[in-house]
Tab-separated table of C-alpha atoms and ligand atoms in Angstrom:
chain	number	residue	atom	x	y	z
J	1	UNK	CA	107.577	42.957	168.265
J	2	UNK	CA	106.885	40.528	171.199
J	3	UNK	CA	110.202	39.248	172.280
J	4	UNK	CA	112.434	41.813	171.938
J	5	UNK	CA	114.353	40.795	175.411
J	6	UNK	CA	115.854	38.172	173.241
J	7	UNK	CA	117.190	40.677	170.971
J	8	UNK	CA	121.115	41.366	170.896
J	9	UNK	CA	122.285	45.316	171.707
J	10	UNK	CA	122.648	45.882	168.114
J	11	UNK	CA	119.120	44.542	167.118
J	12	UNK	CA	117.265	45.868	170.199
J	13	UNK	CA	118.317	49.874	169.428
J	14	UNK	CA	116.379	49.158	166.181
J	15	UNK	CA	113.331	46.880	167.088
J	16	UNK	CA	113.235	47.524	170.862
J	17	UNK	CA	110.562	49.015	172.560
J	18	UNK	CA	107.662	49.600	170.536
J	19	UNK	CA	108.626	48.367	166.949
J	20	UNK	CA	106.923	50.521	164.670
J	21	UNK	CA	102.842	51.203	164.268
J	22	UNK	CA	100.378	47.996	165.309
J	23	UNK	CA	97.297	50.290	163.271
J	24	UNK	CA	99.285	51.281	160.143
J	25	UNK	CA	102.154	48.769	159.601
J	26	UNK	CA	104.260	52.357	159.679
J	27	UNK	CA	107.708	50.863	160.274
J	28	UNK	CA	108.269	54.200	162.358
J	29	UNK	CA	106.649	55.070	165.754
J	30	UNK	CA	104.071	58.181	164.836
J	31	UNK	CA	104.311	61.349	166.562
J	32	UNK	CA	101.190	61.337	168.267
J	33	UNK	CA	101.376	65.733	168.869
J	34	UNK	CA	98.440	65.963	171.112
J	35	UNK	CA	97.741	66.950	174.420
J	36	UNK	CA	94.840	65.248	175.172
J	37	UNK	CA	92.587	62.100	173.729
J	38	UNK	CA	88.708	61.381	173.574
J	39	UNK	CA	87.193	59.794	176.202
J	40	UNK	CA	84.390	56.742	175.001
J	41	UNK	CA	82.880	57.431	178.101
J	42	UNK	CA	82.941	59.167	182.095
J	43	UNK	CA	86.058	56.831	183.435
J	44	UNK	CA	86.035	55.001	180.217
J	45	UNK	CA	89.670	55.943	178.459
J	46	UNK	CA	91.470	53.727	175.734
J	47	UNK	CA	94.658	54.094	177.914
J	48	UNK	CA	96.032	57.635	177.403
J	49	UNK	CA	94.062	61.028	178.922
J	50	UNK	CA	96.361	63.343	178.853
J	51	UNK	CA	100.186	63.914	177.729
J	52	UNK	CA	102.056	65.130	180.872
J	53	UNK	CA	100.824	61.572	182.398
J	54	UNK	CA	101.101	59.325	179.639
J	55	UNK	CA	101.553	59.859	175.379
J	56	UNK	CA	102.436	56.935	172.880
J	57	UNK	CA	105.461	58.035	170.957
J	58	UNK	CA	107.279	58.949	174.418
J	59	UNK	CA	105.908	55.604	176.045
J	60	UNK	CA	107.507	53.873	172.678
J	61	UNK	CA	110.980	55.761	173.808
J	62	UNK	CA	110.476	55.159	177.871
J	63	UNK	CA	110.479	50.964	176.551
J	64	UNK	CA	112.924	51.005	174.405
J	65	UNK	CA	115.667	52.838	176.931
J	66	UNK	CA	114.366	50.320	179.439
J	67	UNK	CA	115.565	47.038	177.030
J	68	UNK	CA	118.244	48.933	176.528
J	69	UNK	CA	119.737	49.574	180.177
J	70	UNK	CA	117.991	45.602	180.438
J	71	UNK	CA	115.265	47.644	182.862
J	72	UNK	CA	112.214	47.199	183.676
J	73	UNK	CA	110.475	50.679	183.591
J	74	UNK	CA	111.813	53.573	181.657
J	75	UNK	CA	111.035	57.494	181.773
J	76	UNK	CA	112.107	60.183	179.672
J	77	UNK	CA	111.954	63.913	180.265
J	78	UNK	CA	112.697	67.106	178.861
J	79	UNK	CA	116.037	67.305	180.126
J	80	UNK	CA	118.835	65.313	182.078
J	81	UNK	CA	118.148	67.618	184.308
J	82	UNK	CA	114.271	67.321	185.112
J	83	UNK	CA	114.994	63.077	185.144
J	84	UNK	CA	117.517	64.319	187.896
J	85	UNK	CA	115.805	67.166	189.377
J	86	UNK	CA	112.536	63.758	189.366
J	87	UNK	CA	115.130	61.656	191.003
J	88	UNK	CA	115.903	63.443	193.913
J	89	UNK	CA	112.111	64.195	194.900
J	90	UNK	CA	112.608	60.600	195.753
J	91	UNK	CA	114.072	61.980	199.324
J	92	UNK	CA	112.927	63.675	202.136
J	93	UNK	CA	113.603	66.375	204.855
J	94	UNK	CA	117.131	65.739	206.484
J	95	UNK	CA	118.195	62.803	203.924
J	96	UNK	CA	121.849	63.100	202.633
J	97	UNK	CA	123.026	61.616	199.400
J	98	UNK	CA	127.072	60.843	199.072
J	99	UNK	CA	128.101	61.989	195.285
J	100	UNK	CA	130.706	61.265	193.530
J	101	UNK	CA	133.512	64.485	193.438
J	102	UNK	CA	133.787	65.661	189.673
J	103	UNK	CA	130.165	65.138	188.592
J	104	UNK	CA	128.038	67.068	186.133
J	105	UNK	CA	128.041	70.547	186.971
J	106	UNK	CA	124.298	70.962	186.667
J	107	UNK	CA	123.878	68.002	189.316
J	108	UNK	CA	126.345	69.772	191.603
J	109	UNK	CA	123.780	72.931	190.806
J	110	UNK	CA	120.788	71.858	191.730
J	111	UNK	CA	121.938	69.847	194.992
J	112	UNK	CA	123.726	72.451	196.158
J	113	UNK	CA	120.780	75.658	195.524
J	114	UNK	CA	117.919	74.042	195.108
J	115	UNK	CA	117.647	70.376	196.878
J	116	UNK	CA	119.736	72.159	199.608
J	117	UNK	CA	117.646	74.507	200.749
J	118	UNK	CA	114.819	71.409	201.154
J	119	UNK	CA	117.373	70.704	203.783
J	120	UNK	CA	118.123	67.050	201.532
J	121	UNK	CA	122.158	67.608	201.259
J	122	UNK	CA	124.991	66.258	199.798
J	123	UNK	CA	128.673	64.998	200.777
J	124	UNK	CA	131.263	65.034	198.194
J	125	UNK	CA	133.649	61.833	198.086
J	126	UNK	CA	135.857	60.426	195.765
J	127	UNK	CA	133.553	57.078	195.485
J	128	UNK	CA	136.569	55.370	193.572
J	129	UNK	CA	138.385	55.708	196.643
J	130	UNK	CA	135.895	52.523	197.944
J	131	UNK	CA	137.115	52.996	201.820
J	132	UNK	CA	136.093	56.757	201.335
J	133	UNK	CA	132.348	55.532	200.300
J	134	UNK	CA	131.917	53.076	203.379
J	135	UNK	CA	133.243	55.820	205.793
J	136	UNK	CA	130.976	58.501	204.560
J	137	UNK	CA	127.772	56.412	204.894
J	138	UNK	CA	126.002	57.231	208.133
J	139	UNK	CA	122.049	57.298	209.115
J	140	UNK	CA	121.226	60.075	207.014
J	141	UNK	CA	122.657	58.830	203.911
J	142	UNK	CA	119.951	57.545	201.714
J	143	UNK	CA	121.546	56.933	198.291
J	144	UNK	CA	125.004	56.738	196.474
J	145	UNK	CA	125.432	59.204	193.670
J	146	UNK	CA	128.101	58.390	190.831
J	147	UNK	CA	129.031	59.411	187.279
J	148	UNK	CA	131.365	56.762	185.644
J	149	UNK	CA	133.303	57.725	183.686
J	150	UNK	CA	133.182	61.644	185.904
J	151	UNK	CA	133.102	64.527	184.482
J	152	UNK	CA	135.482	66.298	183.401
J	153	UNK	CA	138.186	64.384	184.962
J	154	UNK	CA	136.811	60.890	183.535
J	155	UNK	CA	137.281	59.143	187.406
J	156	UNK	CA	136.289	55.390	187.086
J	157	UNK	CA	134.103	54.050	189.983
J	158	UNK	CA	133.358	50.429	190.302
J	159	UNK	CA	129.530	49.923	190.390
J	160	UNK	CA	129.577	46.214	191.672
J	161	UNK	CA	131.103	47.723	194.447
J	162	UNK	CA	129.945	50.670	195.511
J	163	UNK	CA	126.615	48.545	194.917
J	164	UNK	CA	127.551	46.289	197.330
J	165	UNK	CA	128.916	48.747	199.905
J	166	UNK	CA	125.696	51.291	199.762
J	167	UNK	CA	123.253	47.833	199.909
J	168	UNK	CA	124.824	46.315	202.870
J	169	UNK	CA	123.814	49.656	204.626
J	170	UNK	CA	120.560	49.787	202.721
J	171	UNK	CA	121.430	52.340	200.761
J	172	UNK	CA	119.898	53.051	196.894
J	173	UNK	CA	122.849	53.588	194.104
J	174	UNK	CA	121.894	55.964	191.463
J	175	UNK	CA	124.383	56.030	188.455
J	176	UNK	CA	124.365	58.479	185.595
J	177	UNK	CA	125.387	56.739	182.565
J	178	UNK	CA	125.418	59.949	180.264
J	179	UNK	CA	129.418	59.248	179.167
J	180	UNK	CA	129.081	55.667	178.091
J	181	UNK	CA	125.010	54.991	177.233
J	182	UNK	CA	123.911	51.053	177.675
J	183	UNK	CA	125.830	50.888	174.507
J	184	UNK	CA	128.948	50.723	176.741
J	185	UNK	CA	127.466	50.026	179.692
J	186	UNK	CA	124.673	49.296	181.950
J	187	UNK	CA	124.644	49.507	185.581
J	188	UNK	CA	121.183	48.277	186.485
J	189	UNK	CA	122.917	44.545	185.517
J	190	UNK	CA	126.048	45.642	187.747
J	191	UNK	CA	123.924	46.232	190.629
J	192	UNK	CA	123.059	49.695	190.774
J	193	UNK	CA	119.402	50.567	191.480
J	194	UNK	CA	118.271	53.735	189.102
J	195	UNK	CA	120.196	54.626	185.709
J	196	UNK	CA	119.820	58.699	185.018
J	197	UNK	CA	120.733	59.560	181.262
J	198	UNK	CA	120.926	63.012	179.822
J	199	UNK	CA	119.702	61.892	176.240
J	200	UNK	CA	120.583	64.833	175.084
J	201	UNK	CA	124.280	63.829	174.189
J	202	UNK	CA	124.975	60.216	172.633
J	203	UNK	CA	121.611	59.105	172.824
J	204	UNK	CA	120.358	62.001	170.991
J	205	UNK	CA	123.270	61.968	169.425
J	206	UNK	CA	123.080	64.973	166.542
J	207	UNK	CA	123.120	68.055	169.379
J	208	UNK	CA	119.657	68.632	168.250
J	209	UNK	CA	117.388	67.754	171.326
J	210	UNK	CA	117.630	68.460	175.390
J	211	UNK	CA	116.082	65.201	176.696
J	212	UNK	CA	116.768	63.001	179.651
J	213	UNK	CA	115.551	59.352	181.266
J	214	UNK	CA	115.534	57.466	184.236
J	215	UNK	CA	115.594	53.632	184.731
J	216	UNK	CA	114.327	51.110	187.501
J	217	UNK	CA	113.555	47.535	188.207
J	218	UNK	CA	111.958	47.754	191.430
J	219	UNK	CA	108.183	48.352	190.899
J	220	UNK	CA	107.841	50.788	193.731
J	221	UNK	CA	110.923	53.064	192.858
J	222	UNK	CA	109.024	53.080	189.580
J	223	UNK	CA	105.185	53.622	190.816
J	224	UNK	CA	106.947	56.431	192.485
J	225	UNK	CA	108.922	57.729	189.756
J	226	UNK	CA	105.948	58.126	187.366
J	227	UNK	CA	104.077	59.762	190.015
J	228	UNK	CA	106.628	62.642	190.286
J	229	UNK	CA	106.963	62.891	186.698
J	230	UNK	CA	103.079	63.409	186.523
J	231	UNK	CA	103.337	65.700	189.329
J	232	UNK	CA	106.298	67.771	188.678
J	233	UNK	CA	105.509	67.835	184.767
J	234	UNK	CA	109.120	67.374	183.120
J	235	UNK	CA	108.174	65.500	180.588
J	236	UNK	CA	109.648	64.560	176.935
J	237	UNK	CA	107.558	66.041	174.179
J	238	UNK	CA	106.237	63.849	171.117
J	239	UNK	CA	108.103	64.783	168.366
J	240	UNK	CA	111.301	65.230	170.610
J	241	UNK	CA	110.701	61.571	171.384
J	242	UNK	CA	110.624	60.320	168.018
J	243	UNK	CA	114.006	62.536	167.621
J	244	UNK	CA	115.657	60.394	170.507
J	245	UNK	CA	113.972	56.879	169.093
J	246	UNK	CA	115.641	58.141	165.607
J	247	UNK	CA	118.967	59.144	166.981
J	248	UNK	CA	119.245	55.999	169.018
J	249	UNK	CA	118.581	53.621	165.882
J	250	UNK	CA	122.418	54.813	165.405
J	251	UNK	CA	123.843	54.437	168.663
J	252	UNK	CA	125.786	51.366	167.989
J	253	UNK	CA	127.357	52.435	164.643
J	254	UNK	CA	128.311	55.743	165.806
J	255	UNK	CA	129.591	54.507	169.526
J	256	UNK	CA	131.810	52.318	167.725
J	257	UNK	CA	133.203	55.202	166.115
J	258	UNK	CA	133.554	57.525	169.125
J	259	UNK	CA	135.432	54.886	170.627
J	260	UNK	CA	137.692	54.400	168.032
J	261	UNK	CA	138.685	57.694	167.663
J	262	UNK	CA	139.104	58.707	170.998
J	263	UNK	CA	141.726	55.816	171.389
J	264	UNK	CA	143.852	57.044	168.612
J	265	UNK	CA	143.404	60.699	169.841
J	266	UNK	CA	143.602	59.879	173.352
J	267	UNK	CA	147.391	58.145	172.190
J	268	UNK	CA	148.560	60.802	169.669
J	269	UNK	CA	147.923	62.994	173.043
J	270	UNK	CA	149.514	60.906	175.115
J	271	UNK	CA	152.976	60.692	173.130
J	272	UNK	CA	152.934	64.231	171.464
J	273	UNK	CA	154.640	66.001	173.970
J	274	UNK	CA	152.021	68.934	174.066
J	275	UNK	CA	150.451	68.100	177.151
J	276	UNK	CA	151.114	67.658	180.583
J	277	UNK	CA	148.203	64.839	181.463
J	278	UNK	CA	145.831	62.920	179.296
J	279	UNK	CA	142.592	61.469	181.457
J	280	UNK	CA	140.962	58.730	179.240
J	281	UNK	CA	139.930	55.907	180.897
J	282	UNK	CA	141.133	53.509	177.366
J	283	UNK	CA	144.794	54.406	177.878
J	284	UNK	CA	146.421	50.956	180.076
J	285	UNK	CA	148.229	53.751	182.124
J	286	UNK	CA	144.725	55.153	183.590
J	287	UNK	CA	144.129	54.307	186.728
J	288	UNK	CA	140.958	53.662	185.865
J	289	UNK	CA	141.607	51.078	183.302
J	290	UNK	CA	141.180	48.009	184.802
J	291	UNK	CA	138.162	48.872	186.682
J	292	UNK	CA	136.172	50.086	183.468
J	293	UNK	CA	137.356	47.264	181.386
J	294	UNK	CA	135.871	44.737	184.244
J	295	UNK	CA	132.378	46.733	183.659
J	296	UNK	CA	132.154	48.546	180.596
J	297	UNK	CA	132.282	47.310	176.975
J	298	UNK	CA	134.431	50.425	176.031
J	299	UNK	CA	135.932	53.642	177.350
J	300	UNK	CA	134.025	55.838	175.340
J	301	UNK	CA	134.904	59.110	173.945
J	302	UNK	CA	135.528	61.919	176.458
J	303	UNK	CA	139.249	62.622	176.856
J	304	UNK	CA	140.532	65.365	179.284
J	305	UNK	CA	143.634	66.966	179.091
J	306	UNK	CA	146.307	69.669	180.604
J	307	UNK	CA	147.827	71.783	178.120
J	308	UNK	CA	151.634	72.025	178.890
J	309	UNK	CA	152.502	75.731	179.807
J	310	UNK	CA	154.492	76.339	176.709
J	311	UNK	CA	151.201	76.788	175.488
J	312	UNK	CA	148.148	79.110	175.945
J	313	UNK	CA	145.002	77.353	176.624
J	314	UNK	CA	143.019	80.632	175.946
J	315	UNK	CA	144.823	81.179	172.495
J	316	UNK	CA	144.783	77.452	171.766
J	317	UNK	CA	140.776	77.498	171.982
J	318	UNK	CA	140.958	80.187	169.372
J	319	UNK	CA	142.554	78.336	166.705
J	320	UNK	CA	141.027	74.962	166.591
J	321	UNK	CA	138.982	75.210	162.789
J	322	UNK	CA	137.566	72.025	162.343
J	323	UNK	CA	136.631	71.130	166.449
J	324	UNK	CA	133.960	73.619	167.924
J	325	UNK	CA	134.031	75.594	171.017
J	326	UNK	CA	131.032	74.328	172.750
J	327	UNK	CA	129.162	73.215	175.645
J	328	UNK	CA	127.553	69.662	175.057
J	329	UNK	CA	128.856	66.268	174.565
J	330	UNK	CA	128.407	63.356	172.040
J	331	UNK	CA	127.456	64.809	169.307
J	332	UNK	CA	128.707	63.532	165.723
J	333	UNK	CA	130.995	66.516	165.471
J	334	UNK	CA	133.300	66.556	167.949
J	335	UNK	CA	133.098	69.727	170.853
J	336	UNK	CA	136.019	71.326	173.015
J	337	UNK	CA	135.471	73.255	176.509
J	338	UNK	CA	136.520	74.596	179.352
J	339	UNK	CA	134.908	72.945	182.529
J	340	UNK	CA	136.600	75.601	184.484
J	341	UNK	CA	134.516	78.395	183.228
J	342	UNK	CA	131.550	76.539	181.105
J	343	UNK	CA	130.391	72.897	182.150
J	344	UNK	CA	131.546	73.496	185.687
J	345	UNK	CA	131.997	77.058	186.722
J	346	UNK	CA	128.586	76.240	189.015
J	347	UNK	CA	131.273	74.323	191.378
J	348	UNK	CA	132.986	76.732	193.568
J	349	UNK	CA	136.473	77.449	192.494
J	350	UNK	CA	137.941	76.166	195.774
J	351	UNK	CA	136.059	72.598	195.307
J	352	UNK	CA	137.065	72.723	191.677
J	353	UNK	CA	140.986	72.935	192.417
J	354	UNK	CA	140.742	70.293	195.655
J	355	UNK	CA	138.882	67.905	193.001
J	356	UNK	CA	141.440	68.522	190.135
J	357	UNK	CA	140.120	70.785	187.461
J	358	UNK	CA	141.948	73.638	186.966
J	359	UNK	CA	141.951	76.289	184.661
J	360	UNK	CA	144.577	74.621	181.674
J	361	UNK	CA	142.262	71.606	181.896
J	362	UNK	CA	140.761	70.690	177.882
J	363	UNK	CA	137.523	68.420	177.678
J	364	UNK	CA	137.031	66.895	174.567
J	365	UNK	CA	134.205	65.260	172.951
J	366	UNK	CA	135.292	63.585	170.581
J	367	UNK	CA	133.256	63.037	167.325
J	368	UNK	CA	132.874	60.802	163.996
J	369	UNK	CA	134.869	62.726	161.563
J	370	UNK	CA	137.983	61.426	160.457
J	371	UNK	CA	140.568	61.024	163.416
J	372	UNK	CA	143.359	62.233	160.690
J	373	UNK	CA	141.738	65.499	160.468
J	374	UNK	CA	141.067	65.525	164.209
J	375	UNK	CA	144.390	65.085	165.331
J	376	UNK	CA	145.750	67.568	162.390
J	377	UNK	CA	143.231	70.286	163.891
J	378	UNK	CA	144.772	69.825	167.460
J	379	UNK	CA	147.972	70.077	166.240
J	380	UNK	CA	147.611	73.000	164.106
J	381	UNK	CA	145.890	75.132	167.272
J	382	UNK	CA	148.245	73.534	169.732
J	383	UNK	CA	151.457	75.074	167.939
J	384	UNK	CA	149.693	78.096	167.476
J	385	UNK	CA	149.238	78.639	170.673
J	386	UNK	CA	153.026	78.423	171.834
J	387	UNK	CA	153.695	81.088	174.682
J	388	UNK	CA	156.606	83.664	172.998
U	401	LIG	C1	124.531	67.108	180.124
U	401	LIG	C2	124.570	66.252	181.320
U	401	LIG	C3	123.535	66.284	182.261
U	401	LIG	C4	122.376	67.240	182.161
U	401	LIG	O1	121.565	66.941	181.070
U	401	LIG	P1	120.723	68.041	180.262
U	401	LIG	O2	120.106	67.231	179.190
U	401	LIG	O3	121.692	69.068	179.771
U	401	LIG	O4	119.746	68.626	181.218
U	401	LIG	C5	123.625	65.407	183.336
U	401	LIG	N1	124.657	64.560	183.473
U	401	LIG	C6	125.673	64.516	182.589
U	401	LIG	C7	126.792	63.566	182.805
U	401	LIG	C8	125.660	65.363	181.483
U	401	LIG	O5	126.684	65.315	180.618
């Protein structure tokens, strides 16, 4: 399809990208599982060489989450974390990124052991404290990192702003959009400069496939981009690409869903009584609220809460039936977990107090089942796990 920039949201996560199969008519993009292609000829290619560098069915993807996040130039890799670990061989020797305080433990990993000891560092700030961003920015500081909604503690940064802030000091503004997908919302269109998704989780959607992107406009930020993920070799495989063009076709219908759930959940929480704090960006008392409404077409469905301590978090964890135990995030069946000892036990347990999560903090995913039989499964384990 030729003009799919026209297209709506809805109608671009089905015909975005590359529609379907120019040679066939196949109304699906083929798995092209090969690593290499025939050459007519010394320096005479029809386009593709080799996989690592460039493959159809993952260049079909790499559009498509482009028109999505309304990008120009799209990359997908085998994890969230190779399109971030890609991202930050953008910097150099002695340059310091500012990231936002509760972010993806994984990020927080790889800054702090591996990027660190490249000598490119990090500062922690709360960057929806928009003072605290300005003050932190000095010489060294080369980009803005944020997560919005954070996780676990679902923090609400403004990207216009920040945007604005990190540009007057020409700085870059990389947002990971994991929580709300361009479903929800899309930063490139707010100002930011890269988008980093792990696909793995709403995109994906089915908690079937590790896969991750990245997303520019600016045509050197992207020359550079594909470059490194040539070079450093993270790349998407076929057939997980046509999983991710497949689970995507959904995104709208089951985003919808998410959403709605985690409102009615995110209220039963808030007026049961069984908790001590609710963190959902969709409840009018967040103070986030405002701030995500202004940007984001939803609040999507990650809800964080503190168990009151007439109950056991440990026990309650135990008797949840229908919800599962898991690591992972937005899947159709919804996931519970402790950030303080799974998602985020890489932050030290000194940062992860100062920042908020402590150890009766719940993170929720929250699925597509019926929100009757979601809230009736949280009750159930919740009572159960009343201290004696
Ligand atoms: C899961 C996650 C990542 C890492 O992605 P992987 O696909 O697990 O490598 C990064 N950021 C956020 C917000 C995530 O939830």
């Amino acid at each position: 399809m030729s003009n799919t920039k026209e297209l709506k949201l809805n109608s671009l996560l089905i015909h975005g990208g590359i529609d379907g199969d120019e040679t066939t008519g196949a109304v699906n993009v083929p798995v092209y599982q090969t690593s290499t292609y025939k050459q007519d000829g010394l320096g005479k290619n029809r386009g593709w060489e080799y996989s690592r560098t460039g493959n159809p069915t993952r260049a079909a993807l790499e559009k498509l989450i482009a028109d999505l996040e309304q990008g120009q130039y799209g990359l997908a890799f085998a994890s969230g974390l190779a399109a971030i670990n890609t991202v930050l061989s953008l910097f150099k020797s002695g340059d310091k990124l500012i990231v936002s305080d509760n972010i993806y433990g994984g990020t927080f990993r790889i800054l702090d052991n591996v990027f660190n000891n490249f000598n490119i560092t990090y500062k922690i700030v709360d960057t929806s404290d928009l003072a605290a961003v300005e003050a932190a920015i000095d010489d060294d500081v080369k980009a803005i990192y944020i997560e919005t909604p954070a996780n676990p503690l679902l923090t609400i940064t403004d990207i216009r702003a920040v945007s604005e802030i990190g540009h007057k000091y020409g700085k870059k503004i990389i947002v990971d959009n994991t929580f709300l997908t361009p479903y929800l919302q899309r930063p490139l269109t707010l100002g930011a400069d890269i988008v980093i998704h792990s696909g793995t989780k709403y995109l994906g959607g089915h908690s079937d496939t590790i896969s991750g992107f990245v997303v520019v406009n600016d045509k050197e930020t992207a020359d550079r981009l594909y470059y490194l993920q040539n070079a450093i070799g993270g790349v998407l495989a076929p057939w997980d690409s046509f999983l991710l063009i497949r689970g995507i076709k959904t995104l709208g219908v089951r985003m919808d869903r998410h959403v709605a759930n985690a409102g009615r959940i995110s209220e039963w929480l808030a007026g049961s009584g069984y908790v001590s704090k609710v963190y959902y960006p969709g409840l009018k008392t967040d103070p986030g609220y405002e701030t995500n409404r202004k940007q984001a077409d939803g609040a999507g469905a990650m809800i964080s809460f503190v168990l009151d301590e007439k109950y056991d978090y440990k026990v309650f964890f135990e008797k949840l039936n229908l919800i599962t135990l898991a690591e992972s995030l937005g899947g159709v069946e919804s996931l519970v977990c402790h950030p303080a000892t799974m998602t985020h036990a890489a932050i030290p347990a000194d940062i992860r107090k100062e920042v908020g999560i402590v150890d009766e903090l719940i993170r929720l995913s929250v699925g597509i089942e019926d929100a009757d039989d979601l809230i009736a499964d949280l009750e159930q384990a919740i009572k159960a796990s009343a201290k004696v």
